[in-house]
Amino acid sequence: MTEDKAVPTNGMLGIVIPDSQLAREATQLIRDTESELLFNHSTRVYLWGALLGKQQNLVFDPELLYIAAMFHDIGLTSVFRESHLRFEVDGANAARDFLRSHHIDEADVPKVWTAVALHTTPGIPEHMHGEIALVQAGAGMDVAGRGFEEFTDEQRAAVIEAYPRGPDFASKMIDAFYDGMKHRPGTTFGTFNDDFLAHKDPGFVRVNVCSIMLNSSWAESSRR
């Protein structure tokens, strides 16, 4: 059975962070791998997601949500500097391998994999399992303030007190995204992740799907 520990937020949240052995080992792995910036961000993603899940009466497993939140940005770290997969897929694969190494029910593994893989893909996760919807919602809240008004002043203050954003959070997160993807720019095609490269690198050229279509082999064959 999963044990839980209260979040040190003066009792204002009414939620807990899972304290099972699985959750503790995930926490330690992420602490050892990620910067404090990303670790605190990942924990806040869980807290925002769990709060929304409670408010909206969504069905979700707090432990699975926590694992997905912990792993959702690990693909941005130096561990994956040689990877040419999307960073979201690196994180999803890492979460999957972690769960399988702990012999978690195989039926639960795809929920976590998909939650991590789709956390930068708005418009789809909200129609899926609670864990998938809530990781995406929590990440959007923490990075861009999406859904900001759905939380009370007290809730926002409690989360930030427990896991601070720190000064210049937005700029530091942009740097983290850029550092995690600058070696694999092609993986940003079709996502908003190319915004990070364009913001940091004046020489970055976005791929335009219309140009691809107009210059594809199909277009060329129609001219013959």
Tab-separated table of C-alpha atoms in Angstrom:
chain	number	residue	atom	x	y	z
A	1	MET	CA	0.000	0.000	0.000
A	2	THR	CA	1.220	3.471	-0.852
A	3	GLU	CA	2.168	5.629	2.100
A	4	ASP	CA	1.755	9.374	1.835
A	5	LYS	CA	3.356	12.320	3.547
A	6	ALA	CA	1.828	15.697	4.045
A	7	VAL	CA	3.163	18.509	1.890
A	8	PRO	CA	4.774	21.211	4.092
A	9	THR	CA	2.317	23.872	3.019
A	10	ASN	CA	0.713	24.870	6.323
A	11	GLY	CA	-2.182	22.509	5.699
A	12	MET	CA	-3.721	24.680	2.998
A	13	LEU	CA	-3.627	22.171	0.159
A	14	GLY	CA	-5.270	19.112	1.586
A	15	ILE	CA	-3.104	16.849	-0.590
A	16	VAL	CA	-0.098	14.662	0.057
A	17	ILE	CA	3.014	13.626	-1.813
A	18	PRO	CA	3.250	9.829	-2.098
A	19	ASP	CA	5.817	8.380	0.287
A	20	SER	CA	5.972	4.780	-0.913
A	21	GLN	CA	9.349	3.179	-1.560
A	22	LEU	CA	8.683	3.607	-5.286
A	23	ALA	CA	8.042	7.328	-4.862
A	24	ARG	CA	11.041	7.806	-2.578
A	25	GLU	CA	13.347	6.083	-5.051
A	26	ALA	CA	11.966	8.174	-7.901
A	27	THR	CA	12.521	11.323	-5.856
A	28	GLN	CA	16.129	10.364	-5.141
A	29	LEU	CA	16.812	9.489	-8.779
A	30	ILE	CA	15.447	12.827	-9.973
A	31	ARG	CA	17.297	14.769	-7.263
A	32	ASP	CA	20.528	13.071	-8.369
A	33	THR	CA	19.864	13.764	-12.053
A	34	GLU	CA	18.147	17.127	-12.323
A	35	SER	CA	19.010	20.626	-11.213
A	36	GLU	CA	17.155	22.107	-8.269
A	37	LEU	CA	15.256	24.214	-10.801
A	38	LEU	CA	13.878	21.154	-12.598
A	39	PHE	CA	13.337	19.122	-9.442
A	40	ASN	CA	11.240	21.846	-7.798
A	41	HIS	CA	9.384	22.399	-11.056
A	42	SER	CA	8.599	18.695	-11.340
A	43	THR	CA	7.305	18.563	-7.779
A	44	ARG	CA	5.111	21.600	-8.365
A	45	VAL	CA	3.735	19.951	-11.505
A	46	TYR	CA	2.549	17.104	-9.294
A	47	LEU	CA	1.035	19.500	-6.756
A	48	TRP	CA	-0.802	21.604	-9.363
A	49	GLY	CA	-2.015	18.429	-11.055
A	50	ALA	CA	-3.185	16.800	-7.836
A	51	LEU	CA	-4.985	19.985	-6.797
A	52	LEU	CA	-6.771	20.182	-10.132
A	53	GLY	CA	-7.639	16.508	-9.980
A	54	LYS	CA	-9.202	16.997	-6.568
A	55	GLN	CA	-11.087	20.123	-7.647
A	56	GLN	CA	-12.427	18.467	-10.783
A	57	ASN	CA	-13.161	15.101	-9.135
A	58	LEU	CA	-10.939	13.291	-11.629
A	59	VAL	CA	-9.976	9.688	-11.057
A	60	PHE	CA	-6.209	9.323	-10.814
A	61	ASP	CA	-3.574	7.377	-8.933
A	62	PRO	CA	-1.446	9.853	-6.932
A	63	GLU	CA	1.592	7.578	-7.076
A	64	LEU	CA	1.446	7.238	-10.871
A	65	LEU	CA	0.847	10.973	-11.233
A	66	TYR	CA	3.861	11.651	-9.019
A	67	ILE	CA	6.139	9.332	-10.988
A	68	ALA	CA	5.059	10.928	-14.271
A	69	ALA	CA	5.596	14.427	-12.893
A	70	MET	CA	9.031	13.493	-11.568
A	71	PHE	CA	10.197	12.095	-14.918
A	72	HIS	CA	8.483	14.519	-17.293
A	73	ASP	CA	11.562	16.741	-17.858
A	74	ILE	CA	14.413	14.307	-17.238
A	75	GLY	CA	14.933	14.209	-21.007
A	76	LEU	CA	16.288	17.763	-20.805
A	77	THR	CA	19.209	16.753	-18.603
A	78	SER	CA	22.801	16.017	-19.587
A	79	VAL	CA	22.069	12.276	-19.417
A	80	PHE	CA	20.360	12.628	-22.805
A	81	ARG	CA	22.749	15.046	-24.525
A	82	GLU	CA	23.524	12.416	-27.177
A	83	SER	CA	19.885	11.497	-27.815
A	84	HIS	CA	18.088	12.407	-31.009
A	85	LEU	CA	14.650	11.457	-29.772
A	86	ARG	CA	12.172	14.058	-28.581
A	87	PHE	CA	13.079	14.892	-25.006
A	88	GLU	CA	9.556	13.934	-23.963
A	89	VAL	CA	10.107	10.428	-25.340
A	90	ASP	CA	13.416	10.128	-23.500
A	91	GLY	CA	11.592	10.976	-20.290
A	92	ALA	CA	8.736	8.607	-21.060
A	93	ASN	CA	11.162	5.763	-21.772
A	94	ALA	CA	13.077	6.481	-18.561
A	95	ALA	CA	9.848	6.427	-16.541
A	96	ARG	CA	8.770	3.188	-18.221
A	97	ASP	CA	12.107	1.519	-17.472
A	98	PHE	CA	11.984	2.707	-13.862
A	99	LEU	CA	8.486	1.322	-13.332
A	100	ARG	CA	9.299	-1.998	-14.952
A	101	SER	CA	12.436	-2.350	-12.846
A	102	HIS	CA	10.143	-2.121	-9.822
A	103	HIS	CA	7.702	-4.660	-11.267
A	104	ILE	CA	4.783	-2.247	-11.404
A	105	ASP	CA	1.590	-3.595	-12.970
A	106	GLU	CA	2.190	-3.489	-16.722
A	107	ALA	CA	-1.293	-2.022	-17.230
A	108	ASP	CA	-0.169	1.131	-15.403
A	109	VAL	CA	3.031	1.669	-17.371
A	110	PRO	CA	1.405	3.115	-20.540
A	111	LYS	CA	-0.430	5.746	-18.474
A	112	VAL	CA	2.837	7.102	-17.139
A	113	TRP	CA	4.627	6.770	-20.487
A	114	THR	CA	1.867	8.691	-22.265
A	115	ALA	CA	1.613	11.326	-19.520
A	116	VAL	CA	5.289	12.160	-19.959
A	117	ALA	CA	5.334	11.850	-23.752
A	118	LEU	CA	2.333	14.142	-24.274
A	119	HIS	CA	2.975	16.765	-21.614
A	120	THR	CA	3.942	19.369	-24.242
A	121	THR	CA	1.022	18.488	-26.529
A	122	PRO	CA	-2.050	20.559	-25.608
A	123	GLY	CA	-5.479	19.593	-26.843
A	124	ILE	CA	-5.137	15.819	-26.439
A	125	PRO	CA	-4.117	14.833	-22.872
A	126	GLU	CA	-7.196	16.414	-21.310
A	127	HIS	CA	-9.319	13.762	-23.029
A	128	MET	CA	-7.295	10.854	-21.647
A	129	HIS	CA	-6.656	9.175	-18.290
A	130	GLY	CA	-6.484	11.451	-15.267
A	131	GLU	CA	-2.733	11.018	-14.826
A	132	ILE	CA	-2.122	12.025	-18.445
A	133	ALA	CA	-4.428	15.039	-18.288
A	134	LEU	CA	-3.056	16.276	-14.964
A	135	VAL	CA	0.651	16.150	-15.822
A	136	GLN	CA	-0.004	18.274	-18.903
A	137	ALA	CA	-2.215	20.664	-16.937
A	138	GLY	CA	0.286	20.921	-14.087
A	139	ALA	CA	3.181	21.598	-16.448
A	140	GLY	CA	1.194	24.266	-18.285
A	141	MET	CA	0.319	25.969	-15.018
A	142	ASP	CA	3.860	25.974	-13.692
A	143	VAL	CA	5.633	27.053	-16.875
A	144	ALA	CA	3.142	29.407	-18.486
A	145	GLY	CA	0.491	30.109	-15.855
A	146	ARG	CA	-2.206	28.297	-17.816
A	147	GLY	CA	-5.157	27.857	-15.455
A	148	PHE	CA	-3.626	30.298	-12.954
A	149	GLU	CA	-7.013	31.574	-11.785
A	150	GLU	CA	-8.226	28.061	-11.018
A	151	PHE	CA	-6.069	28.164	-7.880
A	152	THR	CA	-6.570	30.376	-4.856
A	153	ASP	CA	-3.946	32.848	-3.685
A	154	GLU	CA	-3.426	30.619	-0.651
A	155	GLN	CA	-2.855	27.519	-2.763
A	156	ARG	CA	-0.361	29.247	-5.032
A	157	ALA	CA	1.507	30.706	-2.070
A	158	ALA	CA	1.623	27.340	-0.285
A	159	VAL	CA	3.051	25.494	-3.280
A	160	ILE	CA	5.680	28.146	-3.953
A	161	GLU	CA	6.659	28.293	-0.298
A	162	ALA	CA	7.213	24.536	-0.213
A	163	TYR	CA	8.965	24.298	-3.621
A	164	PRO	CA	10.178	27.771	-4.642
A	165	ARG	CA	10.294	28.987	-8.215
A	166	GLY	CA	13.228	31.252	-7.439
A	167	PRO	CA	14.174	34.441	-9.264
A	168	ASP	CA	14.052	34.559	-13.080
A	169	PHE	CA	12.297	31.192	-13.267
A	170	ALA	CA	10.952	31.753	-16.792
A	171	SER	CA	14.362	32.689	-18.209
A	172	LYS	CA	16.051	29.764	-16.480
A	173	MET	CA	13.447	27.331	-17.773
A	174	ILE	CA	13.870	28.660	-21.305
A	175	ASP	CA	17.608	28.030	-20.907
A	176	ALA	CA	16.923	24.499	-19.643
A	177	PHE	CA	14.680	23.735	-22.624
A	178	TYR	CA	17.224	25.177	-25.046
A	179	ASP	CA	20.150	23.282	-23.525
A	180	GLY	CA	18.142	20.064	-23.667
A	181	MET	CA	17.142	20.428	-27.320
A	182	LYS	CA	19.766	22.496	-29.137
A	183	HIS	CA	21.624	19.351	-30.240
A	184	ARG	CA	18.435	17.846	-31.748
A	185	PRO	CA	16.570	20.724	-33.395
A	186	GLY	CA	14.722	18.421	-35.782
A	187	THR	CA	12.773	16.939	-32.872
A	188	THR	CA	11.017	20.257	-32.282
A	189	PHE	CA	9.192	20.139	-35.630
A	190	GLY	CA	5.438	20.134	-35.155
A	191	THR	CA	5.649	21.284	-31.525
A	192	PHE	CA	5.969	24.598	-29.733
A	193	ASN	CA	9.436	23.504	-28.606
A	194	ASP	CA	10.929	25.232	-31.632
A	195	ASP	CA	10.029	28.500	-29.880
A	196	PHE	CA	12.814	27.860	-27.367
A	197	LEU	CA	15.388	27.401	-30.116
A	198	ALA	CA	14.178	30.434	-32.026
A	199	HIS	CA	14.276	32.550	-28.849
A	200	LYS	CA	17.862	31.590	-28.002
A	201	ASP	CA	19.409	31.088	-31.440
A	202	PRO	CA	18.966	33.866	-34.048
A	203	GLY	CA	20.215	31.461	-36.724
A	204	PHE	CA	17.601	28.815	-36.065
A	205	VAL	CA	15.325	28.189	-39.050
A	206	ARG	CA	11.900	26.711	-38.386
A	207	VAL	CA	10.643	23.936	-40.613
A	208	ASN	CA	7.521	24.999	-42.497
A	209	VAL	CA	5.121	22.157	-43.224
A	210	CYS	CA	3.580	24.068	-46.131
A	211	SER	CA	6.983	24.283	-47.803
A	212	ILE	CA	7.492	20.571	-47.215
A	213	MET	CA	4.158	19.784	-48.855
A	214	LEU	CA	4.756	22.087	-51.821
A	215	ASN	CA	8.218	20.629	-52.430
A	216	SER	CA	7.530	16.993	-51.637
A	217	SER	CA	7.935	14.149	-54.106
A	218	TRP	CA	4.169	14.245	-54.628
A	219	ALA	CA	4.273	17.896	-55.649
A	220	GLU	CA	7.257	17.267	-57.898
A	221	SER	CA	5.553	14.327	-59.651
A	222	SER	CA	2.455	16.410	-60.349
A	223	ARG	CA	4.567	18.871	-62.342
A	224	ARG	CA	5.764	16.220	-64.783
